[in-house]
Coordinates of C-alpha atoms and ligand atoms in Angstrom, one line a residue:
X1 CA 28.5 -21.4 -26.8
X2 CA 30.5 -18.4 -27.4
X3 CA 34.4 -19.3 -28.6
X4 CA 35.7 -16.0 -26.8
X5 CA 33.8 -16.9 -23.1
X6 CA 35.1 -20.7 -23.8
X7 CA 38.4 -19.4 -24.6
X8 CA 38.6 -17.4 -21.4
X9 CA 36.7 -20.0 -19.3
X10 CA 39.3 -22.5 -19.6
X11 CA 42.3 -19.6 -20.0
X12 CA 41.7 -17.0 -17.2
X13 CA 43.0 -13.7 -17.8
X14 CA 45.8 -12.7 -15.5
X15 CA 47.1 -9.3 -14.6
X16 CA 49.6 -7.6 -12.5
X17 CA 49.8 -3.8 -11.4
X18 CA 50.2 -1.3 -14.5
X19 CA 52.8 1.3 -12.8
X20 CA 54.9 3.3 -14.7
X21 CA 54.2 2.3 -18.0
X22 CA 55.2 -1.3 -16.9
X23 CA 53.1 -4.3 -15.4
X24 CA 54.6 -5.2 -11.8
X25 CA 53.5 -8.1 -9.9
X26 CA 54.7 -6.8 -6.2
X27 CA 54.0 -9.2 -3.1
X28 CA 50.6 -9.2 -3.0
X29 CA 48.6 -12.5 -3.3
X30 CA 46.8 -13.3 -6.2
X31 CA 42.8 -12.4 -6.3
X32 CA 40.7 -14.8 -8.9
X33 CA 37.5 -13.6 -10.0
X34 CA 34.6 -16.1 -10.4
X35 CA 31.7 -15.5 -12.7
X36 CA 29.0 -14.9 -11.3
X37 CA 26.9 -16.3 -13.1
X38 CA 28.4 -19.5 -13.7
X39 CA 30.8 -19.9 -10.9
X40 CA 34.2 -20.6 -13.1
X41 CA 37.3 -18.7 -12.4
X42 CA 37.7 -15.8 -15.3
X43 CA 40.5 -13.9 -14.3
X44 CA 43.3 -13.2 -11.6
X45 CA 44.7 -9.8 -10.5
X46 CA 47.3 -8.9 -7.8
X47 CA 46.3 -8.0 -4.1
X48 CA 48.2 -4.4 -4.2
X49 CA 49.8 -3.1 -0.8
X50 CA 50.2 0.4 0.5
X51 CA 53.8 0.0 -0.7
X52 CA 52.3 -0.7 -4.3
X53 CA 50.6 2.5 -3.9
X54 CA 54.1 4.5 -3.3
X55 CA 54.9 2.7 -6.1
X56 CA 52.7 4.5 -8.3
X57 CA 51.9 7.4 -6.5
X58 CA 55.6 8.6 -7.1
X59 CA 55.6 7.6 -10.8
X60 CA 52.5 9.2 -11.2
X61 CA 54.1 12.6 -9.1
X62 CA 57.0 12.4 -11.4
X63 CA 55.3 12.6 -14.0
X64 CA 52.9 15.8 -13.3
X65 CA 56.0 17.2 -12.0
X66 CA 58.4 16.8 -14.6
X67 CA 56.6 17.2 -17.9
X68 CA 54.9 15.8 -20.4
X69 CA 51.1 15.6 -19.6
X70 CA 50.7 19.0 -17.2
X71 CA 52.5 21.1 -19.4
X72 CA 51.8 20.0 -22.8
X73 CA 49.0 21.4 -25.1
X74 CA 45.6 20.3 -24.4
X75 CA 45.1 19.8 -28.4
X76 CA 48.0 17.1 -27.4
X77 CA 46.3 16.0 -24.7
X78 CA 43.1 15.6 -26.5
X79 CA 45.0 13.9 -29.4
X80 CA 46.3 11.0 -27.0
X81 CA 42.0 10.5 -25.3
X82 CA 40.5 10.9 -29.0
X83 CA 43.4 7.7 -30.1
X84 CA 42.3 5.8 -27.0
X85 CA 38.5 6.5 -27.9
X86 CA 39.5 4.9 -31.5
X87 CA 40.9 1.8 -29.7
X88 CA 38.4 1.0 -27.2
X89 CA 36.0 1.2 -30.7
X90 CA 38.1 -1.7 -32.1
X91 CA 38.2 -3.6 -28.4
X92 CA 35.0 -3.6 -27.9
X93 CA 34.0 -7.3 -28.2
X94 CA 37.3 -8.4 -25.6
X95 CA 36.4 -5.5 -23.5
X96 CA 32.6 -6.4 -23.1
X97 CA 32.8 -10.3 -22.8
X98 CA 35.3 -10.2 -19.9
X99 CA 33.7 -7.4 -18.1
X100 CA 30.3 -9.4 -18.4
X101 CA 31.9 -12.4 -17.2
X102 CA 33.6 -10.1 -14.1
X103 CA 30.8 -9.0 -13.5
X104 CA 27.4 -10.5 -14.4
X105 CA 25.9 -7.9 -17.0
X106 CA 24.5 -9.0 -20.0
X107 CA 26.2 -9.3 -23.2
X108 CA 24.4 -6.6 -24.9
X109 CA 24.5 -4.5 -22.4
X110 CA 28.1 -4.7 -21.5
X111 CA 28.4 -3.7 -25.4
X112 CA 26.2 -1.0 -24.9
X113 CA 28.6 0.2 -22.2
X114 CA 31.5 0.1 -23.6
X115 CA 30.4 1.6 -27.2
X116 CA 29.1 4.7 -24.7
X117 CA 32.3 5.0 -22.8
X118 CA 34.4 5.8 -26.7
X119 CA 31.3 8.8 -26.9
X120 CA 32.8 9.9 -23.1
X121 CA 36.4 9.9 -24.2
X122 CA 35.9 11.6 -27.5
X123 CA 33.9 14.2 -25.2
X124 CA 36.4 14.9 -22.4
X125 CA 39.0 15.5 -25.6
X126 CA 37.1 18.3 -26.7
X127 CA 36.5 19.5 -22.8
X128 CA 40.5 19.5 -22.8
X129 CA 40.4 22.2 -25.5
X130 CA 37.5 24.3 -23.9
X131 CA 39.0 24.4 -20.7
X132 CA 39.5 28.0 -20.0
X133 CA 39.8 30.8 -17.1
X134 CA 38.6 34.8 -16.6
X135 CA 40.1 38.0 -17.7
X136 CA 38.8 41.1 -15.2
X137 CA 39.6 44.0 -17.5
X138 CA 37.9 46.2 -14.9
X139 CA 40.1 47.3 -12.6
X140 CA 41.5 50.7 -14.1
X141 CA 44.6 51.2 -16.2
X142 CA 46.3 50.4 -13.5
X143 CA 46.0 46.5 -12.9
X144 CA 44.5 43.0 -14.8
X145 CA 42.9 40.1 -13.0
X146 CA 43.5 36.8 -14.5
X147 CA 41.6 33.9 -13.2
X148 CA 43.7 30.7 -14.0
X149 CA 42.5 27.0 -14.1
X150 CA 45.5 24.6 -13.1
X151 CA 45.2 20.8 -13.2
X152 CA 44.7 19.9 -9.6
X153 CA 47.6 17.4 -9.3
X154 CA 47.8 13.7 -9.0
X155 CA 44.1 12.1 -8.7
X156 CA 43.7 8.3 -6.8
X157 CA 40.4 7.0 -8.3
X158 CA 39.0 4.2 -6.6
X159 CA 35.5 2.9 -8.5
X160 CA 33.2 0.3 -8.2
X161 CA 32.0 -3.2 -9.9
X162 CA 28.5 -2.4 -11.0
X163 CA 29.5 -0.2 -13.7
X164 CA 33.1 -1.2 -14.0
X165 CA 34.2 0.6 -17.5
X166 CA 31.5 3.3 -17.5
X167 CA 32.5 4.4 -14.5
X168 CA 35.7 5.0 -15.5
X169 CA 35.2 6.3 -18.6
X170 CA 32.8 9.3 -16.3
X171 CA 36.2 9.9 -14.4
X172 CA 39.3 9.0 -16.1
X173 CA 39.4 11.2 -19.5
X174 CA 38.1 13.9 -17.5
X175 CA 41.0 13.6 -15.2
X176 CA 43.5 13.4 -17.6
X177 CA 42.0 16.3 -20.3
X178 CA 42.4 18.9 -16.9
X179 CA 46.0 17.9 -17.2
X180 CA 46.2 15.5 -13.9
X181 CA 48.1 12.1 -13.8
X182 CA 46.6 9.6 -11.5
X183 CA 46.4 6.4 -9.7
X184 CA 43.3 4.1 -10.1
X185 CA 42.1 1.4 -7.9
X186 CA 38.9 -0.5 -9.1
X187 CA 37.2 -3.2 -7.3
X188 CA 38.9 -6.3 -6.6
X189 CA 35.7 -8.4 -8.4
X190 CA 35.8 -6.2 -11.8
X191 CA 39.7 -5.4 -12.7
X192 CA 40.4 -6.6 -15.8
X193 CA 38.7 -3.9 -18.1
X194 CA 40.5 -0.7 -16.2
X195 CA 43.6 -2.3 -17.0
X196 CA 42.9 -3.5 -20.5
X197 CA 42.3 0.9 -20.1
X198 CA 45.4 1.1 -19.2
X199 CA 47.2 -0.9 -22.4
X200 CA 45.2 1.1 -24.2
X201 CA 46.3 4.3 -22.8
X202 CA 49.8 3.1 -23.6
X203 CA 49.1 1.6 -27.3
X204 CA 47.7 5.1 -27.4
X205 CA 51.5 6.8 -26.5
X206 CA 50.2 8.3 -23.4
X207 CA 53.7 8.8 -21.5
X208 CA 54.8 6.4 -18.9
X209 CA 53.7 7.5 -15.1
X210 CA 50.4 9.3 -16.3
X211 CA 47.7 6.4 -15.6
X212 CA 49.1 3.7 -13.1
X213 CA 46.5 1.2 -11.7
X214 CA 47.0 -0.7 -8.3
X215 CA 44.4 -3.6 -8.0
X216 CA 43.4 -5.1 -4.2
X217 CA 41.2 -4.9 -1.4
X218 CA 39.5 -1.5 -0.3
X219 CA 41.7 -2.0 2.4
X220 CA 44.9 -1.5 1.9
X221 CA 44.8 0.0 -1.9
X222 CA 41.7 2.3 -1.6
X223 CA 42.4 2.9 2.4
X224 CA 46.5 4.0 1.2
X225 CA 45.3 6.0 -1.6
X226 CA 42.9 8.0 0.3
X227 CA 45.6 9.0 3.2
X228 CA 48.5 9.4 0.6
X229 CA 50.3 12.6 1.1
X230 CA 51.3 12.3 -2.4
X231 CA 48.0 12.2 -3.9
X232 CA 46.1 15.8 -4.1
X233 CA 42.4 14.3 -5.1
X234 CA 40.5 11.5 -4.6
X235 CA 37.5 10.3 -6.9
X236 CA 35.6 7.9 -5.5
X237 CA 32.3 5.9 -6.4
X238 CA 30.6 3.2 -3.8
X239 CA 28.8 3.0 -1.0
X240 CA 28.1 6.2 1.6
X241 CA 29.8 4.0 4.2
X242 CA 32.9 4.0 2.9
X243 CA 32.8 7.9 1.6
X244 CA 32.2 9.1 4.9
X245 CA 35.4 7.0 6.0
X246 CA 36.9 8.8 3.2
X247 CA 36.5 12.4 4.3
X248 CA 38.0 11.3 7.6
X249 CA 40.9 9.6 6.2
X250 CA 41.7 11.9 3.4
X251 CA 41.9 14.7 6.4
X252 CA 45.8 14.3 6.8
X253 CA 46.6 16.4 3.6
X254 CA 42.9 18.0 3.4
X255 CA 42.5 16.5 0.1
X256 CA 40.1 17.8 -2.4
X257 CA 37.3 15.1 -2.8
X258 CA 34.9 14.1 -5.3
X259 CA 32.4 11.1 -4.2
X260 CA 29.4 9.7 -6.1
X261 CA 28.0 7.4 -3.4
X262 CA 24.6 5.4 -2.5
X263 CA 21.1 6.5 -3.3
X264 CA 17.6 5.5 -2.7
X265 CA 15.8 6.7 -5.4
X266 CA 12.4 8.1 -5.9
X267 CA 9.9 7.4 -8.5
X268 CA 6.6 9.9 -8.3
X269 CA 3.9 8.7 -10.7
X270 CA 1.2 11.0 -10.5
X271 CA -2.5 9.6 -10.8
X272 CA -2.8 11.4 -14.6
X273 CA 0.6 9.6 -15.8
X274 CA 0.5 7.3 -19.3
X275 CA 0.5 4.1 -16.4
X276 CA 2.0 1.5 -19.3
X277 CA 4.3 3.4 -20.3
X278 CA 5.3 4.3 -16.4
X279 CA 5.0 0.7 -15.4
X280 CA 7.6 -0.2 -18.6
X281 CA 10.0 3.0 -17.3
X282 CA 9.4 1.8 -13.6
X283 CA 10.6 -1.7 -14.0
X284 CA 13.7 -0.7 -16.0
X285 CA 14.5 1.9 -13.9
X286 CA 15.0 -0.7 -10.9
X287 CA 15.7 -4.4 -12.9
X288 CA 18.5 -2.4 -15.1
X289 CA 22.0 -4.2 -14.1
X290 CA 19.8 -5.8 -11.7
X291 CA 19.4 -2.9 -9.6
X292 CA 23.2 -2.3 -9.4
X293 CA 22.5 1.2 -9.8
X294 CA 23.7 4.2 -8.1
X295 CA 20.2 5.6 -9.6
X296 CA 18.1 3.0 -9.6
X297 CA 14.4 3.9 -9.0
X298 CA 14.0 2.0 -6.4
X299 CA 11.1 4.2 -3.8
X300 CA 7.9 4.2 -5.8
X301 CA 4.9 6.8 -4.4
X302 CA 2.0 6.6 -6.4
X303 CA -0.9 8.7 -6.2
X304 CA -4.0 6.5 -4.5
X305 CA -6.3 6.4 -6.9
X306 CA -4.1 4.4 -9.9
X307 CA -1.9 2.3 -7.2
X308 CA -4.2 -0.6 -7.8
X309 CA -3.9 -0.8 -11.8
X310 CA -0.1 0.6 -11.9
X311 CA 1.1 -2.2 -9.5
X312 CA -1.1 -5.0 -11.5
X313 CA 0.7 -3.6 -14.4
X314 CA 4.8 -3.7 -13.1
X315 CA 3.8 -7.3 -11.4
X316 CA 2.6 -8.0 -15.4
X317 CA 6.1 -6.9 -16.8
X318 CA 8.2 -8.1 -13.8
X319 CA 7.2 -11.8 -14.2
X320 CA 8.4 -10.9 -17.7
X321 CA 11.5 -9.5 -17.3
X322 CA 13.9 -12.3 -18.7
X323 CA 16.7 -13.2 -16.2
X324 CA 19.3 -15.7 -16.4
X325 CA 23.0 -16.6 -18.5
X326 CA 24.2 -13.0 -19.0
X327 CA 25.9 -15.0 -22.2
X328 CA 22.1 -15.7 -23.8
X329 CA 21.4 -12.7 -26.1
X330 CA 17.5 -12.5 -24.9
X331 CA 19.4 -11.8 -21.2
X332 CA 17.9 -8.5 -19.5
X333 CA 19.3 -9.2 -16.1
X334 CA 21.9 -11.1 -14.9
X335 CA 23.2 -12.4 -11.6
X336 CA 23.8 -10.2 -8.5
X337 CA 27.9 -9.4 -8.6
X338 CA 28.5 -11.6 -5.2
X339 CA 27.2 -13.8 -2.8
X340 CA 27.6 -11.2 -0.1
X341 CA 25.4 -9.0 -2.2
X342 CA 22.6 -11.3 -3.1
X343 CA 22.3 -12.6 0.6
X344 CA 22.1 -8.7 2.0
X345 CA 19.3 -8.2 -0.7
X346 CA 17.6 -11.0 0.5
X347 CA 17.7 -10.2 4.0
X348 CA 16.6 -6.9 3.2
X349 CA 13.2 -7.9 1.6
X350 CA 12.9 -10.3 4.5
X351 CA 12.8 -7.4 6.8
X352 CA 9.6 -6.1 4.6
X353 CA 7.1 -8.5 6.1
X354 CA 8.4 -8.6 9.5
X355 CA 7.9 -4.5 9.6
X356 CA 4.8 -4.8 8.5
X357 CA 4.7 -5.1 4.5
X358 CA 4.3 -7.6 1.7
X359 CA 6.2 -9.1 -1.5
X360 CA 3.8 -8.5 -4.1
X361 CA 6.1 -10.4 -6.4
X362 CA 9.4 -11.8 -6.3
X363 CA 11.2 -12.0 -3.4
X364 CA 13.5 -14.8 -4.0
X365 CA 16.6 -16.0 -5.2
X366 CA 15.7 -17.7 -9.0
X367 CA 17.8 -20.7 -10.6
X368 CA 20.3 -22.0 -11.6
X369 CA 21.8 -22.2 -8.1
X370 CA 25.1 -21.8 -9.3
X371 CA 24.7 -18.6 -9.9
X372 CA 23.6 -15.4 -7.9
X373 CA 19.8 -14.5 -9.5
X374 CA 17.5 -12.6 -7.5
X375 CA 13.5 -12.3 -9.2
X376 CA 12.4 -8.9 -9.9
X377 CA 10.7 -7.9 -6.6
X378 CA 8.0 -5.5 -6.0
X379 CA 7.0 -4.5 -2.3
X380 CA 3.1 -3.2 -1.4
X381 CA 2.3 -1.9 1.9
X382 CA 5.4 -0.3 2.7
X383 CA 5.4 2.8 5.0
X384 CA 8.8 5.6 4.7
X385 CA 10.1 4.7 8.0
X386 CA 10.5 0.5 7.2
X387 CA 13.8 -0.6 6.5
X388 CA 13.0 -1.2 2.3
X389 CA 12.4 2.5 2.0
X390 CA 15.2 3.8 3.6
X391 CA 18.4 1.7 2.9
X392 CA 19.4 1.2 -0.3
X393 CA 19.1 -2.1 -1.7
X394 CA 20.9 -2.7 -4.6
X395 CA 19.1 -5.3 -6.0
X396 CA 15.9 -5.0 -8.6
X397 CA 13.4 -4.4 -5.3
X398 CA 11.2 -1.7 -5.8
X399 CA 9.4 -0.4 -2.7
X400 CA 5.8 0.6 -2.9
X401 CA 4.2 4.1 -1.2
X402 CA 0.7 5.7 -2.0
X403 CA -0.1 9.2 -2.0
X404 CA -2.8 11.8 -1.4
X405 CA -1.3 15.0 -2.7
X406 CA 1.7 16.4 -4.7
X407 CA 3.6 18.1 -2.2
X408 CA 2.8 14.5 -0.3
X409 CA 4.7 13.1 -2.7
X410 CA 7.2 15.3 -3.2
X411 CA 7.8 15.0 1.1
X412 CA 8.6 11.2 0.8
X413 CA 10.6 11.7 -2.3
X414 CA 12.5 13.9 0.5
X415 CA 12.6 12.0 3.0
X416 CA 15.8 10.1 2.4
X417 CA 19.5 11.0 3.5
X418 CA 20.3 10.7 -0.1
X419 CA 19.8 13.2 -3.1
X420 CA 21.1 11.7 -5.9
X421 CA 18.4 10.9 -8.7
X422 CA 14.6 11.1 -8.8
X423 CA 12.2 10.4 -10.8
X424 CA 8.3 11.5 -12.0
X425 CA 5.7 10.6 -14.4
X426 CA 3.0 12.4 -15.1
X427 CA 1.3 14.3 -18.4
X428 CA 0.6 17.8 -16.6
X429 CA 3.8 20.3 -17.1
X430 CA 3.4 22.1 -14.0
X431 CA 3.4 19.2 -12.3
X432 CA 6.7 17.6 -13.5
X433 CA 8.1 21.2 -13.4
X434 CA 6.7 21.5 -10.0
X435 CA 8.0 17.9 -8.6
X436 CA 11.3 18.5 -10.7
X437 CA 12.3 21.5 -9.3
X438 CA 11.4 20.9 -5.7
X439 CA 13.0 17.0 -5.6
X440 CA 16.7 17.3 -3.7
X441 CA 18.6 15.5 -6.2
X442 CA 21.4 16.2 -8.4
X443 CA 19.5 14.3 -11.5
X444 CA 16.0 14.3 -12.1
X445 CA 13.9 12.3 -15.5
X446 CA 10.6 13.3 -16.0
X447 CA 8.6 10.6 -18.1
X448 CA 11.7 8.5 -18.9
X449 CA 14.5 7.0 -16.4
X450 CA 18.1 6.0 -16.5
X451 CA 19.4 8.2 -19.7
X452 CA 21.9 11.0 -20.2
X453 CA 24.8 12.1 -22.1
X454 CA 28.5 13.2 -22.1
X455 CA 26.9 16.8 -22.3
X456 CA 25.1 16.4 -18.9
X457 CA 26.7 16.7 -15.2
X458 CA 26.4 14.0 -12.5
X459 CA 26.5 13.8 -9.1
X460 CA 24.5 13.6 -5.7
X461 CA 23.0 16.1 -2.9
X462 CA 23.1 15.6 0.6
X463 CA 24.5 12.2 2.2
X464 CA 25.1 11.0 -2.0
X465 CA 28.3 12.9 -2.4
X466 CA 30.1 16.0 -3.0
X467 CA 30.9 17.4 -6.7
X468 CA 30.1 16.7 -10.3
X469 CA 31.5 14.5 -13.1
X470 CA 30.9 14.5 -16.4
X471 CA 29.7 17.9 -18.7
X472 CA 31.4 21.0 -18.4
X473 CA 32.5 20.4 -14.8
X474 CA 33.9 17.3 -15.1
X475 CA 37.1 18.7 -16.6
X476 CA 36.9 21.4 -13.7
X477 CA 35.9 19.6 -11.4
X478 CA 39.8 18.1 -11.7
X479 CA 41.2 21.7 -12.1
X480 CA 42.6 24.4 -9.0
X481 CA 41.4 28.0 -9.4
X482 CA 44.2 30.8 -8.9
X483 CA 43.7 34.2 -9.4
X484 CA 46.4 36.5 -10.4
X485 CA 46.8 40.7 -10.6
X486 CA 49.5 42.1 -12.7
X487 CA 50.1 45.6 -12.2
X488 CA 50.2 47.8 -14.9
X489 CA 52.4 50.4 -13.8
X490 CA 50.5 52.3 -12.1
X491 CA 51.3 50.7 -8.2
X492 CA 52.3 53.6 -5.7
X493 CA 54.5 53.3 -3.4
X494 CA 53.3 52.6 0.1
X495 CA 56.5 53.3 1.9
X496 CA 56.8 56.9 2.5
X497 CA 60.5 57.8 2.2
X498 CA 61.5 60.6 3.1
Ligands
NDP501 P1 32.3 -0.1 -1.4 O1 32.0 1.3 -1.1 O2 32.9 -1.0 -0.2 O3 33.3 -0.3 -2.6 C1 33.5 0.7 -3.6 C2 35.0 0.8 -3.9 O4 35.7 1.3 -2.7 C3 35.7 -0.5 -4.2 O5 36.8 -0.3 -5.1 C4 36.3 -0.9 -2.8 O6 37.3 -1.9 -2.9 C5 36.7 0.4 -2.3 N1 36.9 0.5 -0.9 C6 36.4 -0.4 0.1 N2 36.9 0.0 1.3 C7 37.7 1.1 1.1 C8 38.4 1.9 2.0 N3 38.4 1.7 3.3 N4 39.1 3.0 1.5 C9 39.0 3.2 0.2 N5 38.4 2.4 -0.7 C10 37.7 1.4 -0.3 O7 31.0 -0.8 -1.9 P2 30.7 -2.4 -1.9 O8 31.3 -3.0 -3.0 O9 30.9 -3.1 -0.6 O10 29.1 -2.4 -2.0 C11 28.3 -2.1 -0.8 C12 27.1 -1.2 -1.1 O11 27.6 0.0 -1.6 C13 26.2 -1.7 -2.2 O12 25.2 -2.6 -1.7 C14 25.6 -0.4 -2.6 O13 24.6 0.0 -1.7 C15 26.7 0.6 -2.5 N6 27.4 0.9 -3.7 C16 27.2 2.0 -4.4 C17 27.8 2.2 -5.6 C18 27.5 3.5 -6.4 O14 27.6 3.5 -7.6 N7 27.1 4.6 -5.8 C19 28.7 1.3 -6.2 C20 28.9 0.1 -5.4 C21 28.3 0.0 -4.2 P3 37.0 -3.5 -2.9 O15 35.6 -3.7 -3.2 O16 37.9 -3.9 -4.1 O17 37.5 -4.0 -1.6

């Protein structure tokens, strides 16, 4: 057994609110997290109020107003993310073992995650510096147009538990190289890492007031942070349901938004595609984090003639895919995050048969029972219209469509309300080129899935979300655009005296 789990398994972590540069406890109740996996307790934060989130929301506008993050350089700036990058380097084992016991991931990968996340800082530190506006040197002697980028103000960022440090990692530094200070609120089930962030922030001498975090329920901590009058931007990741209430309830101020939310995914493979190497891409593309993935691949439309030897093939690997103790090194997916979860996925692929469909593998919830496994689950027979190939699942069930022709294909990969990754596999260029630029999503893979970089932007079309995070507009994205005309002497006088 691993000393660090055992030590936290019979010591749960316990955390307040991080305002201010201080931990507060307020009057909330307490919130314990259970592993998912193995059903212990594994830490304990505070149910925030909305009087929390005045709390923080006026340190946080102190601080933007009165110096010492706005206004200083951005080579200071990026000198305080590139120190936090060095200590979330050191952290990594702490950070990794309590996020995997928040919230199910496997060891490795929660590693994986968090070594990525230091490659994010040290990239938003660098953004701080490149950060720039426009000169129009074309207006005559007479006048100069300056285009100026301004941090937008105070930011509430509200994430999600399926990719509880990453997430934040795509958001926070970004925020804070543009020059914002802000207010986070992560899920209640998945806490503890965004406010180890936070001591880090402060072992790194960020000033007091710039990054406060409120833990609690959506509702009150999300629900007060999106109708604050105090805050200027929301971030927020999760489900389209609760974006949508977001717009409405961020209307009082009309708050600038950014929202990465829900997606169901397509997967094209075209009938000349390298089909092991699909099938291998196809089932990691919708087992990864056990299909807690805003971009999981989770519609597959295969062309008719290789359905048959492509589905033998991801039933093959499927049965393989090793699932269990996210603690076990050979681990590839753990336990679903919740109970809630694992009982809507499962009622979801129940709804496959009745409409007319069939589990081809999978399908059911796997030991041990005190834990929240679902088995890798491929669907055959399904049709665009049936419940599995419209709402997203968020589980490792991949839905199963055949095709005729390419622009066949690239209709169903269309026919969703979301836009927010897609995927296709094929050998011919113009055919990825083809599907790649015709697919309504904001991130597209052609012969690989689920990969990217600091360098590359993120973000959904249609019902997925608004805005980008990450690349070169990740910083911007955080930024107000004013433009400003000096005259140069030359201005005449409009009044006509006399
Ligand atoms: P939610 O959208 O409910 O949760 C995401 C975040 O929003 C959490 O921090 C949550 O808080 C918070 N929140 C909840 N209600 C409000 C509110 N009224 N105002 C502001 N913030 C709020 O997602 P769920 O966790 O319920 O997951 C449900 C489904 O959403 C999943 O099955 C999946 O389909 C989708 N989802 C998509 C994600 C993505 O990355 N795009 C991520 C997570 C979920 P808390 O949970 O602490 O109450």
């Amino acid at each position: 057994m691993n000393t660090l789990a055992d030590s936290i398994f019979s010591t749960p972590r316990s955390f307040d609110h991080f305002i201010d540069g201080q931990w507060h406890a307020g009057r909330g109740d307490t919130i314990v997290r259970n592993s998912p996996a193995h059903g212990v307790p594994v830490s304990t934060v505070r149910a925030g109020t909305a009087e929390d989130v005045d709390r923080a929301v006026a340190a946080a506008r102190r601080r933007f107003e009165k110096g010492g993050w706005a206004n200083i350089t951005s080579a200071q700036r990026a000198t305080y993310l590139r120190r936090a990058a060095d200590l979330i380097g050191e952290r990594v084992d702490a950070l990794a073992m309590i996020e995997t016991l928040e919230s199910g991931k496997p060891l490795a990968q929660s590693k994986g995650e968090i070594e990525g996340a230091v490659a994010l800082w040290h990239y938003a530190a660098g953004q701080a510096q490149a950060l720039h506006g426009e000169t129009h040197n074309t207006f005559g002697d007479g006048l100069l147009g300056l285009v100026l980028r301004e941090p937008v103000g105070v930011v509430g960022l509200i994430t999600p538990w399926n990719f509880p440090f990453w997430i934040l990692a795509e958001r926070l530094p970004f925020i804070l190289a543009a020059g914002c200070t802000v207010v986070v609120k992560p899920s209640e089930y998945t806490s503890s890492t965004t406010l180890m962030m936070a001591e880090i922030l402060r072992d790194a001498g960020v000033p007091d007031g710039v990054v406060n975090v409120v833990t609690g329920y959506g509702d009150p901590v999300g629900q007060a942070i999106v109708e604050h009058r105090g805050i200027d931007m929301v971030s927020f990741t999760g489900s389209t349901r609760v974006g949508r209430s977001a717009v409405v309830a961020s209307a009082g101020n009309l708050k600038k938004l950014s929202l990465e939310l829900g997606g169901k995914n397509p997967v094209i493979v075209c009938a000349d595609a390298d089909l092991d190497k699909a099938a291998d891409g196809i089932v990691y593309g919708v087992c990864f984090n056990a299909g807690q993935c805003c971009v999981s691949g989770s519609r597959l439309i295969v062309a008719k003639d290789v359905m048959q030897p492509l589905s033998e093939r991801i039933v093959a690997l499927m049965k393989q895919v090793r699932v269990g103790d996210p603690l076990d090194e050979a681990t590839q997916v753990g336990p679903i995050v919740n109970e809630a979860q694992m009982q809507r996925i499962l009622r979801l692929i129940g709804t496959c048969p009745d409409e007319g469909g069939r589990v081809l593998t999978g399908g059911e919830r796997v030991p041990p029972e005190n834990g929240y496994f679902v088995a890798p689950t491929l669907l055959g027979g399904v049709q665009s219209s049936m419940t599995v190939a419209r709402e997203e699942i968020f589980g490792p069930v991949l839905a199963m469509m055949p095709f005729d022709t390419l622009e066949q294909a690239i209709d169903l990969a269309n026919d969703t309300d979301y836009g927010l990754s897609a995927t296709v596999w094929t050998q011919s260029l113009d055919q990825s080129m083809h599907a790649m630029r015709k697919m309504r999503a904001g991130r597209v893979w052609v012969n690989t899935t689920i990969t990217g970089g600091p360098e590359m932007p993120i973000g959904g079309y249609k019902e997925s979300g608004l805005g980008r995070e990450t690349g070169l507009q990740g910083v911007a994205e955080y930024t107000e655009v004013k433009s400003a005309l000096i005259d140069l002497g030359a201005r005449q006088k409009w009044v006509r005296t006399a």
